[in-house]
């Protein structure tokens, strides 16, 4: 996890209407995401998460690159939760609220009884993951694990669900500095 930890200390932090927003290659695609960092993260997720699943589920947009690489590594099919409605049979809508936005997202190809691993880049406010877990429960899918690369410490909307996330690293952002609290491994 050396590359990940180093990259967290090097990542810029910007102000978004009073919210200290970490700009990181894993969670934003900028600065440029080096393949060595992505590989380290995917290896970490394969070691930390329960992969006895039927599908990997990831929200658009920044969970996609991690989940795609994980799918290629494990041969587990990937379902992307999209920001666009397609109107397909069985499509399920969910409403997500984060620290800085609100939007609708749409799930296709997850069915009752599917065992799923939810993968995302960052757990900050928990709004996206809480909305996804509620939708998975509504569908009747079994959430085997939730894996995030980076988790900001503190209360999140995910705390109000029956689920916990496995993270590779726990951080806080204060005074425009990243503090590492805990790492998986």
PDB file of C-alpha atoms in Angstrom:
ATOM      1  CA  UNK A   1       0.000   0.000   0.000  1.00  0.00           C
ATOM      2  CA  UNK A   2       3.038   2.251  -0.201  1.00  0.00           C
ATOM      3  CA  UNK A   3       1.993   3.906  -3.464  1.00  0.00           C
ATOM      4  CA  UNK A   4      -1.510   4.565  -2.194  1.00  0.00           C
ATOM      5  CA  UNK A   5      -0.289   6.093   1.049  1.00  0.00           C
ATOM      6  CA  UNK A   6       2.273   8.257  -0.730  1.00  0.00           C
ATOM      7  CA  UNK A   7      -0.311   9.403  -3.277  1.00  0.00           C
ATOM      8  CA  UNK A   8      -2.702  10.460  -0.513  1.00  0.00           C
ATOM      9  CA  UNK A   9      -0.086  12.753   0.990  1.00  0.00           C
ATOM     10  CA  UNK A  10       0.671  14.239  -2.445  1.00  0.00           C
ATOM     11  CA  UNK A  11      -2.973  14.773  -3.482  1.00  0.00           C
ATOM     12  CA  UNK A  12      -4.278  18.329  -3.675  1.00  0.00           C
ATOM     13  CA  UNK A  13      -7.225  19.367  -1.501  1.00  0.00           C
ATOM     14  CA  UNK A  14      -9.582  22.031  -2.814  1.00  0.00           C
ATOM     15  CA  UNK A  15     -12.443  23.956  -1.259  1.00  0.00           C
ATOM     16  CA  UNK A  16     -15.893  23.127  -2.668  1.00  0.00           C
ATOM     17  CA  UNK A  17     -18.276  25.499  -0.918  1.00  0.00           C
ATOM     18  CA  UNK A  18     -16.696  24.889   2.499  1.00  0.00           C
ATOM     19  CA  UNK A  19     -16.122  21.164   1.916  1.00  0.00           C
ATOM     20  CA  UNK A  20     -12.434  20.141   1.826  1.00  0.00           C
ATOM     21  CA  UNK A  21     -12.392  17.953  -1.281  1.00  0.00           C
ATOM     22  CA  UNK A  22      -9.497  15.545  -1.801  1.00  0.00           C
ATOM     23  CA  UNK A  23      -8.502  15.401  -5.487  1.00  0.00           C
ATOM     24  CA  UNK A  24      -6.903  11.984  -5.951  1.00  0.00           C
ATOM     25  CA  UNK A  25      -6.163   9.751  -8.982  1.00  0.00           C
ATOM     26  CA  UNK A  26      -8.262   6.886  -7.564  1.00  0.00           C
ATOM     27  CA  UNK A  27     -11.278   9.033  -6.710  1.00  0.00           C
ATOM     28  CA  UNK A  28     -11.102  11.670  -9.448  1.00  0.00           C
ATOM     29  CA  UNK A  29      -8.862  10.440 -12.263  1.00  0.00           C
ATOM     30  CA  UNK A  30      -6.675  13.508 -11.728  1.00  0.00           C
ATOM     31  CA  UNK A  31      -3.842  13.826 -11.231  1.00  0.00           C
ATOM     32  CA  UNK A  32      -3.154  11.065 -13.756  1.00  0.00           C
ATOM     33  CA  UNK A  33      -3.735   7.515 -12.491  1.00  0.00           C
ATOM     34  CA  UNK A  34      -0.556   5.484 -12.849  1.00  0.00           C
ATOM     35  CA  UNK A  35      -1.061   1.774 -13.593  1.00  0.00           C
ATOM     36  CA  UNK A  36       1.166   0.794 -10.660  1.00  0.00           C
ATOM     37  CA  UNK A  37      -1.192   2.565  -8.236  1.00  0.00           C
ATOM     38  CA  UNK A  38      -4.300   0.990  -9.789  1.00  0.00           C
ATOM     39  CA  UNK A  39      -2.650  -2.449  -9.702  1.00  0.00           C
ATOM     40  CA  UNK A  40      -1.706  -2.007  -6.023  1.00  0.00           C
ATOM     41  CA  UNK A  41      -5.275  -0.987  -5.190  1.00  0.00           C
ATOM     42  CA  UNK A  42      -6.853  -3.910  -7.078  1.00  0.00           C
ATOM     43  CA  UNK A  43      -4.485  -6.409  -5.443  1.00  0.00           C
ATOM     44  CA  UNK A  44      -5.422  -4.868  -2.088  1.00  0.00           C
ATOM     45  CA  UNK A  45      -9.135  -5.225  -2.792  1.00  0.00           C
ATOM     46  CA  UNK A  46      -8.700  -8.867  -3.883  1.00  0.00           C
ATOM     47  CA  UNK A  47      -7.005  -9.556  -0.549  1.00  0.00           C
ATOM     48  CA  UNK A  48      -9.380  -7.540   1.652  1.00  0.00           C
ATOM     49  CA  UNK A  49     -12.828  -8.200   0.145  1.00  0.00           C
ATOM     50  CA  UNK A  50     -15.002 -11.303   0.102  1.00  0.00           C
ATOM     51  CA  UNK A  51     -14.986 -12.339  -3.558  1.00  0.00           C
ATOM     52  CA  UNK A  52     -17.384 -15.282  -3.252  1.00  0.00           C
ATOM     53  CA  UNK A  53     -19.957 -13.362  -5.312  1.00  0.00           C
ATOM     54  CA  UNK A  54     -21.954 -13.565  -8.529  1.00  0.00           C
ATOM     55  CA  UNK A  55     -21.438  -9.927  -9.517  1.00  0.00           C
ATOM     56  CA  UNK A  56     -19.292  -6.910  -8.796  1.00  0.00           C
ATOM     57  CA  UNK A  57     -21.424  -3.762  -8.593  1.00  0.00           C
ATOM     58  CA  UNK A  58     -19.944  -0.263  -8.925  1.00  0.00           C
ATOM     59  CA  UNK A  59     -21.442   3.192  -9.221  1.00  0.00           C
ATOM     60  CA  UNK A  60     -20.622   5.451 -12.128  1.00  0.00           C
ATOM     61  CA  UNK A  61     -18.137   7.066 -12.440  1.00  0.00           C
ATOM     62  CA  UNK A  62     -15.090   6.658 -10.234  1.00  0.00           C
ATOM     63  CA  UNK A  63     -15.778   3.136  -9.045  1.00  0.00           C
ATOM     64  CA  UNK A  64     -15.736   1.875 -12.634  1.00  0.00           C
ATOM     65  CA  UNK A  65     -11.977   1.696 -13.231  1.00  0.00           C
ATOM     66  CA  UNK A  66     -11.368  -0.161  -9.964  1.00  0.00           C
ATOM     67  CA  UNK A  67     -14.275  -2.546 -10.515  1.00  0.00           C
ATOM     68  CA  UNK A  68     -13.291  -3.181 -14.154  1.00  0.00           C
ATOM     69  CA  UNK A  69      -9.752  -4.116 -13.177  1.00  0.00           C
ATOM     70  CA  UNK A  70     -11.117  -6.269 -10.338  1.00  0.00           C
ATOM     71  CA  UNK A  71     -13.535  -8.003 -12.729  1.00  0.00           C
ATOM     72  CA  UNK A  72     -10.685  -8.746 -15.151  1.00  0.00           C
ATOM     73  CA  UNK A  73      -8.555 -10.108 -12.301  1.00  0.00           C
ATOM     74  CA  UNK A  74     -11.306 -12.314 -10.809  1.00  0.00           C
ATOM     75  CA  UNK A  75     -13.526 -13.199 -13.793  1.00  0.00           C
ATOM     76  CA  UNK A  76     -16.555 -11.968 -11.835  1.00  0.00           C
ATOM     77  CA  UNK A  77     -19.060 -10.075 -14.040  1.00  0.00           C
ATOM     78  CA  UNK A  78     -19.370  -6.314 -13.554  1.00  0.00           C
ATOM     79  CA  UNK A  79     -22.570  -4.275 -13.199  1.00  0.00           C
ATOM     80  CA  UNK A  80     -22.264  -0.497 -13.417  1.00  0.00           C
ATOM     81  CA  UNK A  81     -24.885   1.595 -11.648  1.00  0.00           C
ATOM     82  CA  UNK A  82     -25.514   4.349 -14.174  1.00  0.00           C
ATOM     83  CA  UNK A  83     -26.427   8.019 -13.901  1.00  0.00           C
ATOM     84  CA  UNK A  84     -28.618   7.661 -16.987  1.00  0.00           C
ATOM     85  CA  UNK A  85     -31.961   5.904 -17.230  1.00  0.00           C
ATOM     86  CA  UNK A  86     -32.245   3.367 -20.052  1.00  0.00           C
ATOM     87  CA  UNK A  87     -35.773   2.139 -19.398  1.00  0.00           C
ATOM     88  CA  UNK A  88     -34.805  -1.530 -19.587  1.00  0.00           C
ATOM     89  CA  UNK A  89     -36.939  -4.229 -17.980  1.00  0.00           C
ATOM     90  CA  UNK A  90     -36.113  -4.579 -14.316  1.00  0.00           C
ATOM     91  CA  UNK A  91     -34.291  -1.247 -14.077  1.00  0.00           C
ATOM     92  CA  UNK A  92     -34.296   0.101 -10.509  1.00  0.00           C
ATOM     93  CA  UNK A  93     -33.913   3.806  -9.722  1.00  0.00           C
ATOM     94  CA  UNK A  94     -32.231   5.134  -6.616  1.00  0.00           C
ATOM     95  CA  UNK A  95     -31.672   8.633  -5.268  1.00  0.00           C
ATOM     96  CA  UNK A  96     -28.248   9.461  -3.901  1.00  0.00           C
ATOM     97  CA  UNK A  97     -27.232  12.436  -1.781  1.00  0.00           C
ATOM     98  CA  UNK A  98     -23.568  13.187  -1.140  1.00  0.00           C
ATOM     99  CA  UNK A  99     -21.764  16.013   0.620  1.00  0.00           C
ATOM    100  CA  UNK A 100     -21.839  18.084  -2.538  1.00  0.00           C
ATOM    101  CA  UNK A 101     -24.563  16.778  -4.888  1.00  0.00           C
ATOM    102  CA  UNK A 102     -27.838  14.914  -5.382  1.00  0.00           C
ATOM    103  CA  UNK A 103     -28.783  12.745  -8.333  1.00  0.00           C
ATOM    104  CA  UNK A 104     -30.671   9.732  -9.595  1.00  0.00           C
ATOM    105  CA  UNK A 105     -28.883   6.498 -10.474  1.00  0.00           C
ATOM    106  CA  UNK A 106     -30.145   3.353 -12.192  1.00  0.00           C
ATOM    107  CA  UNK A 107     -29.405  -0.327 -11.641  1.00  0.00           C
ATOM    108  CA  UNK A 108     -29.765  -2.994 -14.311  1.00  0.00           C
ATOM    109  CA  UNK A 109     -28.804  -6.693 -14.283  1.00  0.00           C
ATOM    110  CA  UNK A 110     -28.990  -7.308 -10.531  1.00  0.00           C
ATOM    111  CA  UNK A 111     -31.672  -9.782  -9.564  1.00  0.00           C
ATOM    112  CA  UNK A 112     -33.145 -11.284  -6.446  1.00  0.00           C
ATOM    113  CA  UNK A 113     -30.737 -13.787  -4.918  1.00  0.00           C
ATOM    114  CA  UNK A 114     -27.611 -12.379  -6.601  1.00  0.00           C
ATOM    115  CA  UNK A 115     -24.601 -12.302  -4.294  1.00  0.00           C
ATOM    116  CA  UNK A 116     -22.867  -8.964  -4.866  1.00  0.00           C
ATOM    117  CA  UNK A 117     -19.696  -7.147  -3.949  1.00  0.00           C
ATOM    118  CA  UNK A 118     -20.164  -3.378  -4.061  1.00  0.00           C
ATOM    119  CA  UNK A 119     -16.952  -1.553  -5.024  1.00  0.00           C
ATOM    120  CA  UNK A 120     -16.298   2.182  -4.879  1.00  0.00           C
ATOM    121  CA  UNK A 121     -13.356   4.521  -4.755  1.00  0.00           C
ATOM    122  CA  UNK A 122     -14.214   6.606  -1.696  1.00  0.00           C
ATOM    123  CA  UNK A 123     -16.532   6.480   1.287  1.00  0.00           C
ATOM    124  CA  UNK A 124     -16.942  10.063   2.478  1.00  0.00           C
ATOM    125  CA  UNK A 125     -20.518  11.034   3.333  1.00  0.00           C
ATOM    126  CA  UNK A 126     -21.857   7.539   2.584  1.00  0.00           C
ATOM    127  CA  UNK A 127     -24.822   8.834   0.613  1.00  0.00           C
ATOM    128  CA  UNK A 128     -24.068   6.862  -2.530  1.00  0.00           C
ATOM    129  CA  UNK A 129     -23.358   3.576  -0.757  1.00  0.00           C
ATOM    130  CA  UNK A 130     -26.386   3.916   1.545  1.00  0.00           C
ATOM    131  CA  UNK A 131     -28.641   4.463  -1.480  1.00  0.00           C
ATOM    132  CA  UNK A 132     -27.088   1.473  -3.263  1.00  0.00           C
ATOM    133  CA  UNK A 133     -27.513  -0.834  -0.240  1.00  0.00           C
ATOM    134  CA  UNK A 134     -31.156   0.220   0.099  1.00  0.00           C
ATOM    135  CA  UNK A 135     -31.733  -0.528  -3.600  1.00  0.00           C
ATOM    136  CA  UNK A 136     -29.963  -3.912  -3.353  1.00  0.00           C
ATOM    137  CA  UNK A 137     -32.153  -4.805  -0.367  1.00  0.00           C
ATOM    138  CA  UNK A 138     -35.239  -3.755  -2.355  1.00  0.00           C
ATOM    139  CA  UNK A 139     -34.151  -5.980  -5.262  1.00  0.00           C
ATOM    140  CA  UNK A 140     -33.461  -8.902  -2.909  1.00  0.00           C
ATOM    141  CA  UNK A 141     -29.761  -9.183  -3.709  1.00  0.00           C
ATOM    142  CA  UNK A 142     -27.386 -10.371  -1.001  1.00  0.00           C
ATOM    143  CA  UNK A 143     -24.654  -7.850  -0.248  1.00  0.00           C
ATOM    144  CA  UNK A 144     -21.663 -10.046   0.586  1.00  0.00           C
ATOM    145  CA  UNK A 145     -19.217  -7.171   1.068  1.00  0.00           C
ATOM    146  CA  UNK A 146     -18.664  -3.499   0.334  1.00  0.00           C
ATOM    147  CA  UNK A 147     -15.092  -2.572  -0.593  1.00  0.00           C
ATOM    148  CA  UNK A 148     -13.813   0.981  -0.831  1.00  0.00           C
ATOM    149  CA  UNK A 149     -10.278   2.121  -1.448  1.00  0.00           C
ATOM    150  CA  UNK A 150     -10.386   5.206   0.773  1.00  0.00           C
ATOM    151  CA  UNK A 151     -12.706   5.832   3.723  1.00  0.00           C
ATOM    152  CA  UNK A 152     -12.913   9.185   5.465  1.00  0.00           C
ATOM    153  CA  UNK A 153     -13.314   8.635   9.206  1.00  0.00           C
ATOM    154  CA  UNK A 154     -16.448   9.941  10.858  1.00  0.00           C
ATOM    155  CA  UNK A 155     -20.163   9.339  10.699  1.00  0.00           C
ATOM    156  CA  UNK A 156     -21.678   8.507   7.312  1.00  0.00           C
ATOM    157  CA  UNK A 157     -25.079   7.663   5.891  1.00  0.00           C
ATOM    158  CA  UNK A 158     -23.864   4.045   5.584  1.00  0.00           C
ATOM    159  CA  UNK A 159     -23.865   3.894   9.416  1.00  0.00           C
ATOM    160  CA  UNK A 160     -27.663   4.059   9.249  1.00  0.00           C
ATOM    161  CA  UNK A 161     -27.780   0.782   7.284  1.00  0.00           C
ATOM    162  CA  UNK A 162     -27.021  -2.801   8.306  1.00  0.00           C
ATOM    163  CA  UNK A 163     -23.771  -2.755   6.325  1.00  0.00           C
ATOM    164  CA  UNK A 164     -20.140  -1.875   6.869  1.00  0.00           C
ATOM    165  CA  UNK A 165     -17.480  -1.195   4.284  1.00  0.00           C
ATOM    166  CA  UNK A 166     -14.063  -2.796   4.072  1.00  0.00           C
ATOM    167  CA  UNK A 167     -11.504  -0.111   3.279  1.00  0.00           C
ATOM    168  CA  UNK A 168      -7.880  -0.216   2.219  1.00  0.00           C
ATOM    169  CA  UNK A 169      -7.106   3.007   4.065  1.00  0.00           C
ATOM    170  CA  UNK A 170      -8.953   5.268   6.516  1.00  0.00           C
ATOM    171  CA  UNK A 171      -8.153   8.970   6.402  1.00  0.00           C
ATOM    172  CA  UNK A 172      -9.250  12.361   7.597  1.00  0.00           C
ATOM    173  CA  UNK A 173      -8.840  15.689   5.859  1.00  0.00           C
ATOM    174  CA  UNK A 174      -8.347  18.695   8.108  1.00  0.00           C
ATOM    175  CA  UNK A 175      -6.709  22.031   7.515  1.00  0.00           C
ATOM    176  CA  UNK A 176      -6.039  20.901   3.933  1.00  0.00           C
ATOM    177  CA  UNK A 177      -3.912  17.964   5.115  1.00  0.00           C
ATOM    178  CA  UNK A 178      -4.500  14.201   4.878  1.00  0.00           C
ATOM    179  CA  UNK A 179      -3.993  12.114   8.010  1.00  0.00           C
ATOM    180  CA  UNK A 180      -3.767   8.322   7.680  1.00  0.00           C
ATOM    181  CA  UNK A 181      -5.626   6.573  10.521  1.00  0.00           C
ATOM    182  CA  UNK A 182      -5.626   2.929   9.551  1.00  0.00           C
ATOM    183  CA  UNK A 183      -4.662   0.697   6.670  1.00  0.00           C
ATOM    184  CA  UNK A 184      -5.814  -2.776   5.742  1.00  0.00           C
ATOM    185  CA  UNK A 185      -2.889  -5.217   5.717  1.00  0.00           C
TER     186      UNK A 185
END
